[in-house]
mmCIF file with all atom_site columns, N, CA and C in Angstrom:
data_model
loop_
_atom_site.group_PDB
_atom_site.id
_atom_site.type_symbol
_atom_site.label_atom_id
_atom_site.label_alt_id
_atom_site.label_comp_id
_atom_site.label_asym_id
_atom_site.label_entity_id
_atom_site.label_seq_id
_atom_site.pdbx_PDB_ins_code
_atom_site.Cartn_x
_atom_site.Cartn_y
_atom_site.Cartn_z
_atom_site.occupancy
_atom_site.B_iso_or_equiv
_atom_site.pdbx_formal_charge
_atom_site.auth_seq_id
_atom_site.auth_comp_id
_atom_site.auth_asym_id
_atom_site.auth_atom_id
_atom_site.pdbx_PDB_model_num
ATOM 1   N N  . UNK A 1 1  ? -9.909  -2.311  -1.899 1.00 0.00 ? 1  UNK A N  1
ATOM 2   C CA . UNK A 1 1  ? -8.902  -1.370  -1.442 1.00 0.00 ? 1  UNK A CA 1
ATOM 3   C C  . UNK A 1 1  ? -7.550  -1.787  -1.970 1.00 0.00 ? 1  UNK A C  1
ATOM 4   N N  . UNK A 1 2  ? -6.897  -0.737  -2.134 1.00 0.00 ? 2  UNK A N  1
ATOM 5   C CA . UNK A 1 2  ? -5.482  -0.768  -2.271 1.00 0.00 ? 2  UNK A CA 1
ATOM 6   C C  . UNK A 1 2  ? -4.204  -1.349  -1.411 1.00 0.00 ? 2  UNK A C  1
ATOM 7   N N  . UNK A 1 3  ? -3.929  -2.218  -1.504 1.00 0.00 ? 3  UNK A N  1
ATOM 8   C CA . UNK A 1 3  ? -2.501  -2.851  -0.374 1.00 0.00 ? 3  UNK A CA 1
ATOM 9   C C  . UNK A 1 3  ? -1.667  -1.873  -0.758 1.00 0.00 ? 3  UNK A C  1
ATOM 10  N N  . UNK A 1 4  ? -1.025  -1.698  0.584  1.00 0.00 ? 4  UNK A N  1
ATOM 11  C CA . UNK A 1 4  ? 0.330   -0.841  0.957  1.00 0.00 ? 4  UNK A CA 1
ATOM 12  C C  . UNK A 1 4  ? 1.487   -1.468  0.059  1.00 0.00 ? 4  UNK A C  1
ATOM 13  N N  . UNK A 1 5  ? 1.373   -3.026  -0.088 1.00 0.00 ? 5  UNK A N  1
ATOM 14  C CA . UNK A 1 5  ? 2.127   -3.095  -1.289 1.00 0.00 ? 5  UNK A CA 1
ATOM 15  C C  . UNK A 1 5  ? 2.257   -2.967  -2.668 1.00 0.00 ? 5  UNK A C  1
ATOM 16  N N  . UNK A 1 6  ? 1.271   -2.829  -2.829 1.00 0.00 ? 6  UNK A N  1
ATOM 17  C CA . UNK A 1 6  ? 0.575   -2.518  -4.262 1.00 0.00 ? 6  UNK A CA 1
ATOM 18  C C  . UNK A 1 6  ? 0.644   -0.584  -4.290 1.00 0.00 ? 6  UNK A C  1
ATOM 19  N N  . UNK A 1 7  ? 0.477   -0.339  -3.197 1.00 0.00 ? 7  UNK A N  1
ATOM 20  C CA . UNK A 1 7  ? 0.626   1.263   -3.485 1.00 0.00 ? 7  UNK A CA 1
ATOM 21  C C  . UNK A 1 7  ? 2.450   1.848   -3.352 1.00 0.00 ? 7  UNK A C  1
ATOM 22  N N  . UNK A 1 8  ? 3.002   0.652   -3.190 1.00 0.00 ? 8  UNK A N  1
ATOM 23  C CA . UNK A 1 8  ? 4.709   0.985   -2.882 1.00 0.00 ? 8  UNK A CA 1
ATOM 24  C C  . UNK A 1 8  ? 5.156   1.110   -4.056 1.00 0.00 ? 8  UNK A C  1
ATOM 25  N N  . UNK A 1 9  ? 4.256   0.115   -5.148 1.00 0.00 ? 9  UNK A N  1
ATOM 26  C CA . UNK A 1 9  ? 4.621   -0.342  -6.630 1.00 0.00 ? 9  UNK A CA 1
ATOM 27  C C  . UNK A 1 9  ? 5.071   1.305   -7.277 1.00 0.00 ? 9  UNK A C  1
ATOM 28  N N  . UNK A 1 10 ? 4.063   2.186   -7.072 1.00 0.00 ? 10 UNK A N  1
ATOM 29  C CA . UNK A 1 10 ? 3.638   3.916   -7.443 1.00 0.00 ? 10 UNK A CA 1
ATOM 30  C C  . UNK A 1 10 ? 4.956   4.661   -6.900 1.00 0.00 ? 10 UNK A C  1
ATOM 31  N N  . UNK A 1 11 ? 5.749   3.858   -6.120 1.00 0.00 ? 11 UNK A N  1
ATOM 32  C CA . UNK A 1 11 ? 6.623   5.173   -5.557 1.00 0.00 ? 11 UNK A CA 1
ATOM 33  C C  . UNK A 1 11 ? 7.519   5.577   -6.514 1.00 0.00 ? 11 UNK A C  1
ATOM 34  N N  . UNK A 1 12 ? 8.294   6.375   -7.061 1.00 0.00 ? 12 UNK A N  1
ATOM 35  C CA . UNK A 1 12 ? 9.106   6.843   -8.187 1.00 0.00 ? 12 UNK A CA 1
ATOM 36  C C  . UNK A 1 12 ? 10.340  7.403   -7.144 1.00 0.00 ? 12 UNK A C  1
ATOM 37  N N  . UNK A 1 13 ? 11.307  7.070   -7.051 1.00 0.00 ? 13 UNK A N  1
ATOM 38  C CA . UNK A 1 13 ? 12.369  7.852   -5.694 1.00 0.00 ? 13 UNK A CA 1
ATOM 39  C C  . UNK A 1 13 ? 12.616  9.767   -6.986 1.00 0.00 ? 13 UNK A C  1
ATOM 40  N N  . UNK A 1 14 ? 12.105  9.469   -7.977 1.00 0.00 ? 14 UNK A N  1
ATOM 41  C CA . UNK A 1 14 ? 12.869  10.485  -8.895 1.00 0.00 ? 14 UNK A CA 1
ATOM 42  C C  . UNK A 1 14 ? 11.374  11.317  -8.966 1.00 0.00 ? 14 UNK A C  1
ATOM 43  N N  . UNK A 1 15 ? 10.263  10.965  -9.280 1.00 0.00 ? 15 UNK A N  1
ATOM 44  C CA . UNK A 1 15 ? 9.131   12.133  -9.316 1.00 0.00 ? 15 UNK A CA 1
ATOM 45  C C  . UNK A 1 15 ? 8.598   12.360  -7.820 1.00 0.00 ? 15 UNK A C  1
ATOM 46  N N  . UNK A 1 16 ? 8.804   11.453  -6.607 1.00 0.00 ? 16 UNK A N  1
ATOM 47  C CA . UNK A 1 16 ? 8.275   11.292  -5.752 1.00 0.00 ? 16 UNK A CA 1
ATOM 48  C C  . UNK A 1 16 ? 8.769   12.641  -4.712 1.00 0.00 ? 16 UNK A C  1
ATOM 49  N N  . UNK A 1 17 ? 9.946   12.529  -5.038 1.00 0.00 ? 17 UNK A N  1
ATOM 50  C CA . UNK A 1 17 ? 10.808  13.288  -3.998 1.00 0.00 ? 17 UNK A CA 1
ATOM 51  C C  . UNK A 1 17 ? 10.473  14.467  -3.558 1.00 0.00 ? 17 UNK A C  1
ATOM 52  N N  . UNK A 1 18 ? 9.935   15.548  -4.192 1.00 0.00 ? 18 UNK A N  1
ATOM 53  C CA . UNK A 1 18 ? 9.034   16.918  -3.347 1.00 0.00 ? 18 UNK A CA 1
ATOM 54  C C  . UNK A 1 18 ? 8.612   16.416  -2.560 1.00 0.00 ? 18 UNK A C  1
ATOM 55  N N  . UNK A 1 19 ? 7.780   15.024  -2.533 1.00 0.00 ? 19 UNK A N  1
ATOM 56  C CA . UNK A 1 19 ? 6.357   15.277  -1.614 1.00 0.00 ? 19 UNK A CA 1
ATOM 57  C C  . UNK A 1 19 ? 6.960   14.342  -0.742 1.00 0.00 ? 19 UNK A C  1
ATOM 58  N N  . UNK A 1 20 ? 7.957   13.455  -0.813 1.00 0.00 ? 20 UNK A N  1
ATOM 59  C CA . UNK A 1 20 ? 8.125   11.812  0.094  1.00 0.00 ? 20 UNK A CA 1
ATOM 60  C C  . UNK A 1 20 ? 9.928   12.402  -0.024 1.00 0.00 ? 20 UNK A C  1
ATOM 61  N N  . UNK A 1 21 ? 10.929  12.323  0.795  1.00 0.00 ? 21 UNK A N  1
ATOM 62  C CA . UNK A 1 21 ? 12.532  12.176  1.059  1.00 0.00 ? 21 UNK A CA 1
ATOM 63  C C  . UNK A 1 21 ? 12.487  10.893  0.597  1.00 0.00 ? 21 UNK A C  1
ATOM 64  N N  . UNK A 1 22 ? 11.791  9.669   1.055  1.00 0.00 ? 22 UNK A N  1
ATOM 65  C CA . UNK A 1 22 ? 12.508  8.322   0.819  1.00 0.00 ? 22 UNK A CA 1
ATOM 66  C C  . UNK A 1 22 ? 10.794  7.897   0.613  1.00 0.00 ? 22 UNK A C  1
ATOM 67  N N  . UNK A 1 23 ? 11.026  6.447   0.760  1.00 0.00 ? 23 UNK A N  1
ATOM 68  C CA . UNK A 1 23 ? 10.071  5.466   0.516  1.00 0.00 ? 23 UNK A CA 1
ATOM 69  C C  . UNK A 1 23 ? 8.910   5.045   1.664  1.00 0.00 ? 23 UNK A C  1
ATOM 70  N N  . UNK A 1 24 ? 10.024  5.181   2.751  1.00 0.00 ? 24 UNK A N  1
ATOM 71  C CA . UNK A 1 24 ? 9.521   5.106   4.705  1.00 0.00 ? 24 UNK A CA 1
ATOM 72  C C  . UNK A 1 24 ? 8.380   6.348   4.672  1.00 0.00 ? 24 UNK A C  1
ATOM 73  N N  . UNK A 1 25 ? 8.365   7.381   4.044  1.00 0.00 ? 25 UNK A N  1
ATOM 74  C CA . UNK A 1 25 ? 7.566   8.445   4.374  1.00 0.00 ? 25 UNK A CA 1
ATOM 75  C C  . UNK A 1 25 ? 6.142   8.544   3.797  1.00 0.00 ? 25 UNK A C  1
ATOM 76  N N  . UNK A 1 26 ? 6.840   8.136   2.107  1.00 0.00 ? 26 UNK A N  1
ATOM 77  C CA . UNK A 1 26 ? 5.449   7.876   1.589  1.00 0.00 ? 26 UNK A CA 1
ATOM 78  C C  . UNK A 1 26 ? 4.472   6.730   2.041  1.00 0.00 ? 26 UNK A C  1
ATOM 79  N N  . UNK A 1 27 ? 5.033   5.647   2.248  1.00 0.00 ? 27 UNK A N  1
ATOM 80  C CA . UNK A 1 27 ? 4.511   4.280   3.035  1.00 0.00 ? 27 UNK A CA 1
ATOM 81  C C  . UNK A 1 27 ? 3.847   4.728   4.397  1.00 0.00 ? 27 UNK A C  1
ATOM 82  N N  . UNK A 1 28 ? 4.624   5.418   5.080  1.00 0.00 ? 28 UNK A N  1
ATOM 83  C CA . UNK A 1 28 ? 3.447   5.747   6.445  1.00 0.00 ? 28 UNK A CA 1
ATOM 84  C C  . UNK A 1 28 ? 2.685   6.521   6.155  1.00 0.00 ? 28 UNK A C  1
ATOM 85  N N  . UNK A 1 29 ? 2.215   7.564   4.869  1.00 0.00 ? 29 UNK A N  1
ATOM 86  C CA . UNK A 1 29 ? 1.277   8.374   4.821  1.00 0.00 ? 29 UNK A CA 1
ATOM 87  C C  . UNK A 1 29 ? 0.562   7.335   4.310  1.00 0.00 ? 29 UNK A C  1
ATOM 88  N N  . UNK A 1 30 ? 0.520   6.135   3.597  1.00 0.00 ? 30 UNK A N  1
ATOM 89  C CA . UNK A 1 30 ? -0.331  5.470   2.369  1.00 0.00 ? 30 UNK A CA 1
ATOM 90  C C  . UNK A 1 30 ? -0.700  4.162   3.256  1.00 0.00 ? 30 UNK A C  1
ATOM 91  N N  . UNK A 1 31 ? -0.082  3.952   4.471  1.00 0.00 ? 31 UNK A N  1
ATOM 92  C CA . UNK A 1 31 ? -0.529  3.232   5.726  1.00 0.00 ? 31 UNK A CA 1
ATOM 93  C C  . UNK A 1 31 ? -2.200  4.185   6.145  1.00 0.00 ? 31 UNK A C  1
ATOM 94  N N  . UNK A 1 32 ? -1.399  5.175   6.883  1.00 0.00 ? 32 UNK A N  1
ATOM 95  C CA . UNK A 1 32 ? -2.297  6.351   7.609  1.00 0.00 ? 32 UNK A CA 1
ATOM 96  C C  . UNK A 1 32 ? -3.752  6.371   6.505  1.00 0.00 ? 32 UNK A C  1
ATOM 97  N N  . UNK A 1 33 ? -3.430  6.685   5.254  1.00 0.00 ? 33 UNK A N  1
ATOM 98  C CA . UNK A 1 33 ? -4.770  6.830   4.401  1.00 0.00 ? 33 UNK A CA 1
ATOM 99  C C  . UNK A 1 33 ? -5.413  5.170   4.395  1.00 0.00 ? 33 UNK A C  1
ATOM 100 N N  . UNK A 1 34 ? -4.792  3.966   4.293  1.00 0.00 ? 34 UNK A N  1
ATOM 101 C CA . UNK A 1 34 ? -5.085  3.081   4.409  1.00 0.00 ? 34 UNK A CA 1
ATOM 102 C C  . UNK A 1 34 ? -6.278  2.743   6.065  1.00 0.00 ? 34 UNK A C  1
ATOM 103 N N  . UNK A 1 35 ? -5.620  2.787   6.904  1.00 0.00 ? 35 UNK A N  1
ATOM 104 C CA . UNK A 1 35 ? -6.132  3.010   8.146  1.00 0.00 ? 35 UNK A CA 1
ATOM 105 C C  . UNK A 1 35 ? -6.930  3.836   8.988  1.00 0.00 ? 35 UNK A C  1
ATOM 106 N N  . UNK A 1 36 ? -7.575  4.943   8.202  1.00 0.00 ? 36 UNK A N  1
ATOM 107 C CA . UNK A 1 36 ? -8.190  5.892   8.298  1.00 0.00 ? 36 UNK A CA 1
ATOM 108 C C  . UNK A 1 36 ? -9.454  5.116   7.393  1.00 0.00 ? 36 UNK A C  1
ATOM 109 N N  . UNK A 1 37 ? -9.302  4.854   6.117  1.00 0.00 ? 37 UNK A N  1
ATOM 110 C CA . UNK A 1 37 ? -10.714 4.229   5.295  1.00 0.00 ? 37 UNK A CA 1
ATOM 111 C C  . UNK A 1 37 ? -11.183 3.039   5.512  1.00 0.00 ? 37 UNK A C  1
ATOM 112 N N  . UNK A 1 38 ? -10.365 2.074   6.443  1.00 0.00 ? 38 UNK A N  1
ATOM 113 C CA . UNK A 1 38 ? -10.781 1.037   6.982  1.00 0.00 ? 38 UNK A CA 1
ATOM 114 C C  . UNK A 1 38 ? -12.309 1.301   8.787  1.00 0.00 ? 38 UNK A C  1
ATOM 115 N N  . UNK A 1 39 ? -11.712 2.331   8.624  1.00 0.00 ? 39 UNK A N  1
ATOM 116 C CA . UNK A 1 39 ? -11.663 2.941   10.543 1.00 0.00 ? 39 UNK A CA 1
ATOM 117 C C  . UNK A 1 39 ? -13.309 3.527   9.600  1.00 0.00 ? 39 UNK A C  1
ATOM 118 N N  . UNK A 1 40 ? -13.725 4.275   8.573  1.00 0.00 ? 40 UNK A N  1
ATOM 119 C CA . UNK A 1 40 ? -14.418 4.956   8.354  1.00 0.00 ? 40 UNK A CA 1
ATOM 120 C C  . UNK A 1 40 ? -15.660 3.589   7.355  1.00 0.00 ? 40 UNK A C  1
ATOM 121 N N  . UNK A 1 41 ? -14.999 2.436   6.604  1.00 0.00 ? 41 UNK A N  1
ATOM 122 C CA . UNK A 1 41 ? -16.170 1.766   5.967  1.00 0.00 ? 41 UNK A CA 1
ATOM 123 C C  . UNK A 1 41 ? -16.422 0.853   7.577  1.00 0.00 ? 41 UNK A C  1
ATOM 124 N N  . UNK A 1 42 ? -16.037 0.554   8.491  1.00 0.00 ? 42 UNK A N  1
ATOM 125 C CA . UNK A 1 42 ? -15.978 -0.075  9.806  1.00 0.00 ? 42 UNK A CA 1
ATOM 126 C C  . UNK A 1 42 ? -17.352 1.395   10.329 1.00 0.00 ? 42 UNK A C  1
ATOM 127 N N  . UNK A 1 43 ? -17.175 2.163   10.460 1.00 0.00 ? 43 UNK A N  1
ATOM 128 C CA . UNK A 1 43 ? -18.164 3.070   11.156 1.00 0.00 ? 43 UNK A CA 1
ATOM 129 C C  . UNK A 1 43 ? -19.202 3.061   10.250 1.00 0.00 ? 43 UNK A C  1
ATOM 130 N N  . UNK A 1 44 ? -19.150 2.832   8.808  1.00 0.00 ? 44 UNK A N  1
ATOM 131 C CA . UNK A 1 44 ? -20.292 3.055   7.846  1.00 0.00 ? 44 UNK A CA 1
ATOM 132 C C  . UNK A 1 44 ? -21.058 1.738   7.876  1.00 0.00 ? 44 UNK A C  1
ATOM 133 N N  . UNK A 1 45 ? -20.258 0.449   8.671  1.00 0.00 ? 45 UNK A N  1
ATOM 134 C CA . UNK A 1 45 ? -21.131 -0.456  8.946  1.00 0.00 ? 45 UNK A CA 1
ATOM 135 C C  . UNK A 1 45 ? -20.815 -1.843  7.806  1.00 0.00 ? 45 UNK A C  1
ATOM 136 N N  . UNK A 1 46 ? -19.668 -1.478  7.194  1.00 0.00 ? 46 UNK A N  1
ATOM 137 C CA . UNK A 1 46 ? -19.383 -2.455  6.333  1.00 0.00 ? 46 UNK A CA 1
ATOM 138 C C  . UNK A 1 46 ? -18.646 -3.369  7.467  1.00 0.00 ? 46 UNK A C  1
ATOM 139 N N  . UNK A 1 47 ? -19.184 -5.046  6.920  1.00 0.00 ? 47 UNK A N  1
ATOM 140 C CA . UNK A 1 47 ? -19.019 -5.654  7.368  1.00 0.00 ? 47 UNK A CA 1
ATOM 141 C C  . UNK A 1 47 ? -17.866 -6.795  6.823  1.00 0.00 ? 47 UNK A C  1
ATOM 142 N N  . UNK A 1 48 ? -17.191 -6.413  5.406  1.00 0.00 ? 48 UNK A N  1
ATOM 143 C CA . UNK A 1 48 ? -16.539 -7.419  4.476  1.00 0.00 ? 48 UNK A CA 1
ATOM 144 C C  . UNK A 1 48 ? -15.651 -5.883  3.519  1.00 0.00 ? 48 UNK A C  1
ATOM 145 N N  . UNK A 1 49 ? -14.113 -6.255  4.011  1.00 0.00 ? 49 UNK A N  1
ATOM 146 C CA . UNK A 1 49 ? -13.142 -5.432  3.054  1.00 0.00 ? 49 UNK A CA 1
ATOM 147 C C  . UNK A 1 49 ? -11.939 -6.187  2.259  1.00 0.00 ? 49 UNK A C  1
ATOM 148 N N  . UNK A 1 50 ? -11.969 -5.893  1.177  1.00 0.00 ? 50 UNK A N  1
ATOM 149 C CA . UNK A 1 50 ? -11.321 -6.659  0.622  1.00 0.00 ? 50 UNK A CA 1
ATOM 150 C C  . UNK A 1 50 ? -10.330 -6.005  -0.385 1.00 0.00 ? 50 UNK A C  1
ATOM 151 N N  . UNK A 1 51 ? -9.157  -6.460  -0.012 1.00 0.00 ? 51 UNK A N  1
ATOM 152 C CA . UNK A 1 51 ? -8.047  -5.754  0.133  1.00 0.00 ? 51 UNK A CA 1
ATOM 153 C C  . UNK A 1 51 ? -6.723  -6.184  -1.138 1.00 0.00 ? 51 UNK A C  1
ATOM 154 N N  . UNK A 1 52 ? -7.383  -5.353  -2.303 1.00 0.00 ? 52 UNK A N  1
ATOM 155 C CA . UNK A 1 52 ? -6.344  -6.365  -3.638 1.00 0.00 ? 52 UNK A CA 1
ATOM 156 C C  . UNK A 1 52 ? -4.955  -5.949  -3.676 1.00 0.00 ? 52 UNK A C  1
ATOM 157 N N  . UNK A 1 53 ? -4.614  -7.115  -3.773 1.00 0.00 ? 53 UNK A N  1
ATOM 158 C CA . UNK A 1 53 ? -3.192  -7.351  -3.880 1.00 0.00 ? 53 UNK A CA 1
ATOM 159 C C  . UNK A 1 53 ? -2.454  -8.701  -4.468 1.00 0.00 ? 53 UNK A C  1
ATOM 160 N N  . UNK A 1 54 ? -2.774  -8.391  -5.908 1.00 0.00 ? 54 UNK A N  1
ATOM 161 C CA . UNK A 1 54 ? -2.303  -8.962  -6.824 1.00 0.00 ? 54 UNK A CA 1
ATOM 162 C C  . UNK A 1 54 ? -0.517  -9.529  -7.165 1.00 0.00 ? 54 UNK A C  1
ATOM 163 N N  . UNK A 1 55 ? 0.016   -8.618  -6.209 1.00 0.00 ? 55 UNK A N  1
ATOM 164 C CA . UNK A 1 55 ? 1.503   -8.651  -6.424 1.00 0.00 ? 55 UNK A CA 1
ATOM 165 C C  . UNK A 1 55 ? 2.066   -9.717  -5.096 1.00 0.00 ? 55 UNK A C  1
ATOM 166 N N  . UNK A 1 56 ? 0.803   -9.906  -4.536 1.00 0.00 ? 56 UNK A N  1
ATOM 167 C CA . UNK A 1 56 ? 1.484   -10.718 -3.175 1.00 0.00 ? 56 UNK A CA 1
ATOM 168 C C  . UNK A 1 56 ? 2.297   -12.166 -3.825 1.00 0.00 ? 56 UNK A C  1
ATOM 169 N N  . UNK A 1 57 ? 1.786   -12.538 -5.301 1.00 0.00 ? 57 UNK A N  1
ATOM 170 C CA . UNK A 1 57 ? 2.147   -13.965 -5.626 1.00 0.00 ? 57 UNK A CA 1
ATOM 171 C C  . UNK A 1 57 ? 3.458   -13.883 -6.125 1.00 0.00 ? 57 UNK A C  1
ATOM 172 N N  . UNK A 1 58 ? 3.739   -12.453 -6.272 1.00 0.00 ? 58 UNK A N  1
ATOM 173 C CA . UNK A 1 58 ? 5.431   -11.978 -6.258 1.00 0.00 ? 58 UNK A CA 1
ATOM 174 C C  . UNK A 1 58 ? 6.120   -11.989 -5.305 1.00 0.00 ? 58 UNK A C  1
ATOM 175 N N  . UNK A 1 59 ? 5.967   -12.220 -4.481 1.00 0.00 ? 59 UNK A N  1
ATOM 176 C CA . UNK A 1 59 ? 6.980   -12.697 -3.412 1.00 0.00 ? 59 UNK A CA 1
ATOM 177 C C  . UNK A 1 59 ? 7.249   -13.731 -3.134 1.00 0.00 ? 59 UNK A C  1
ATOM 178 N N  . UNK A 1 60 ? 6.756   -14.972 -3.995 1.00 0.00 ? 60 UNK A N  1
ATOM 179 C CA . UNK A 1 60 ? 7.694   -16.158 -4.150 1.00 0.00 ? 60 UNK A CA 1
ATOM 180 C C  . UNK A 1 60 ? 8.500   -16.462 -4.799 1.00 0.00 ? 60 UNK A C  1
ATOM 181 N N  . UNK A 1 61 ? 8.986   -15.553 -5.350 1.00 0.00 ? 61 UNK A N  1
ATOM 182 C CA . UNK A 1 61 ? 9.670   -15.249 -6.350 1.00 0.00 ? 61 UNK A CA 1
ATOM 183 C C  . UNK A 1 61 ? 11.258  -14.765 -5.161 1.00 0.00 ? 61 UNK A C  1
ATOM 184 N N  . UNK A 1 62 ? 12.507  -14.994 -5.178 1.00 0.00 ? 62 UNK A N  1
ATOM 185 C CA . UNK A 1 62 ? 13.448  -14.634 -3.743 1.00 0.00 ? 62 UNK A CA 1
ATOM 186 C C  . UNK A 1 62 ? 13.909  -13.209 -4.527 1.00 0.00 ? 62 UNK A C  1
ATOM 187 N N  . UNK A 1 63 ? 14.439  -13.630 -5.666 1.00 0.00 ? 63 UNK A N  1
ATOM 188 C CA . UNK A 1 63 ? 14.802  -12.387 -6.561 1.00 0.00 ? 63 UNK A CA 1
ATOM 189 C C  . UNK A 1 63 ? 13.693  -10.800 -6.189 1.00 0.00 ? 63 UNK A C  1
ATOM 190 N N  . UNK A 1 64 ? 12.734  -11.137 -6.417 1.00 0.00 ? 64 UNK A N  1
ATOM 191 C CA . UNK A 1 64 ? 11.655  -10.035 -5.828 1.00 0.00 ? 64 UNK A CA 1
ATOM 192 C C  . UNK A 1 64 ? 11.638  -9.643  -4.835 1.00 0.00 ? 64 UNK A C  1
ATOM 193 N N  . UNK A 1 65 ? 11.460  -10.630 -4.118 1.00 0.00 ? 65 UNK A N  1
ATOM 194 C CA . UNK A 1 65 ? 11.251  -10.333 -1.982 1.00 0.00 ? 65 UNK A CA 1
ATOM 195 C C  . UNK A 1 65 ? 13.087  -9.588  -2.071 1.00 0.00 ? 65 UNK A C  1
ATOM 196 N N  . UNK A 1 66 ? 13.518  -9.756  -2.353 1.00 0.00 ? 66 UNK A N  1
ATOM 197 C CA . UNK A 1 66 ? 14.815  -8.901  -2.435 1.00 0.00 ? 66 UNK A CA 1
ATOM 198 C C  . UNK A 1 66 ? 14.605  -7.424  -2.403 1.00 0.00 ? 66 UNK A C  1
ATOM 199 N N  . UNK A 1 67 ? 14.411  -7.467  -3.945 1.00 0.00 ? 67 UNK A N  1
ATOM 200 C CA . UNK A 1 67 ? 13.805  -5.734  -4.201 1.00 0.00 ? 67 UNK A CA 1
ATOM 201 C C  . UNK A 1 67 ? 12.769  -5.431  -3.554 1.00 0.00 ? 67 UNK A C  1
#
């Protein structure tokens, strides 16, 4: 699965804007879809989700955790 941070990477404030005002909006819909497919492989009986997020080793970085 996709991390919410890894799906923040996708936001564009300039193509995004029809569908999302800001960043807060698209993030709680991409939460909500997040939390909905967890809720549904959990009912399908999966027992192991694994959740990539490749960019997490960017946040040791202070310059980054900034932006």
């Amino acid at each position: 699965m996709i991390s919410a941070q890894t799906g923040a990477a996708y936001y564009d404030s300039t193509k995004s804007a029809s569908a999302y005002p800001n960043m807060d909006a698209y993030l709680a819909d991409l939460v909500d879809i997040l939390r909905d497919e967890v809720a549904e492989l959990i009912r399908l009986g999966c027992t192991y989700i694994q959740i990539d997020s490749p960019q997490y080793t960017a946040l040791l970085d202070p310059q980054l955790r900034e932006g």
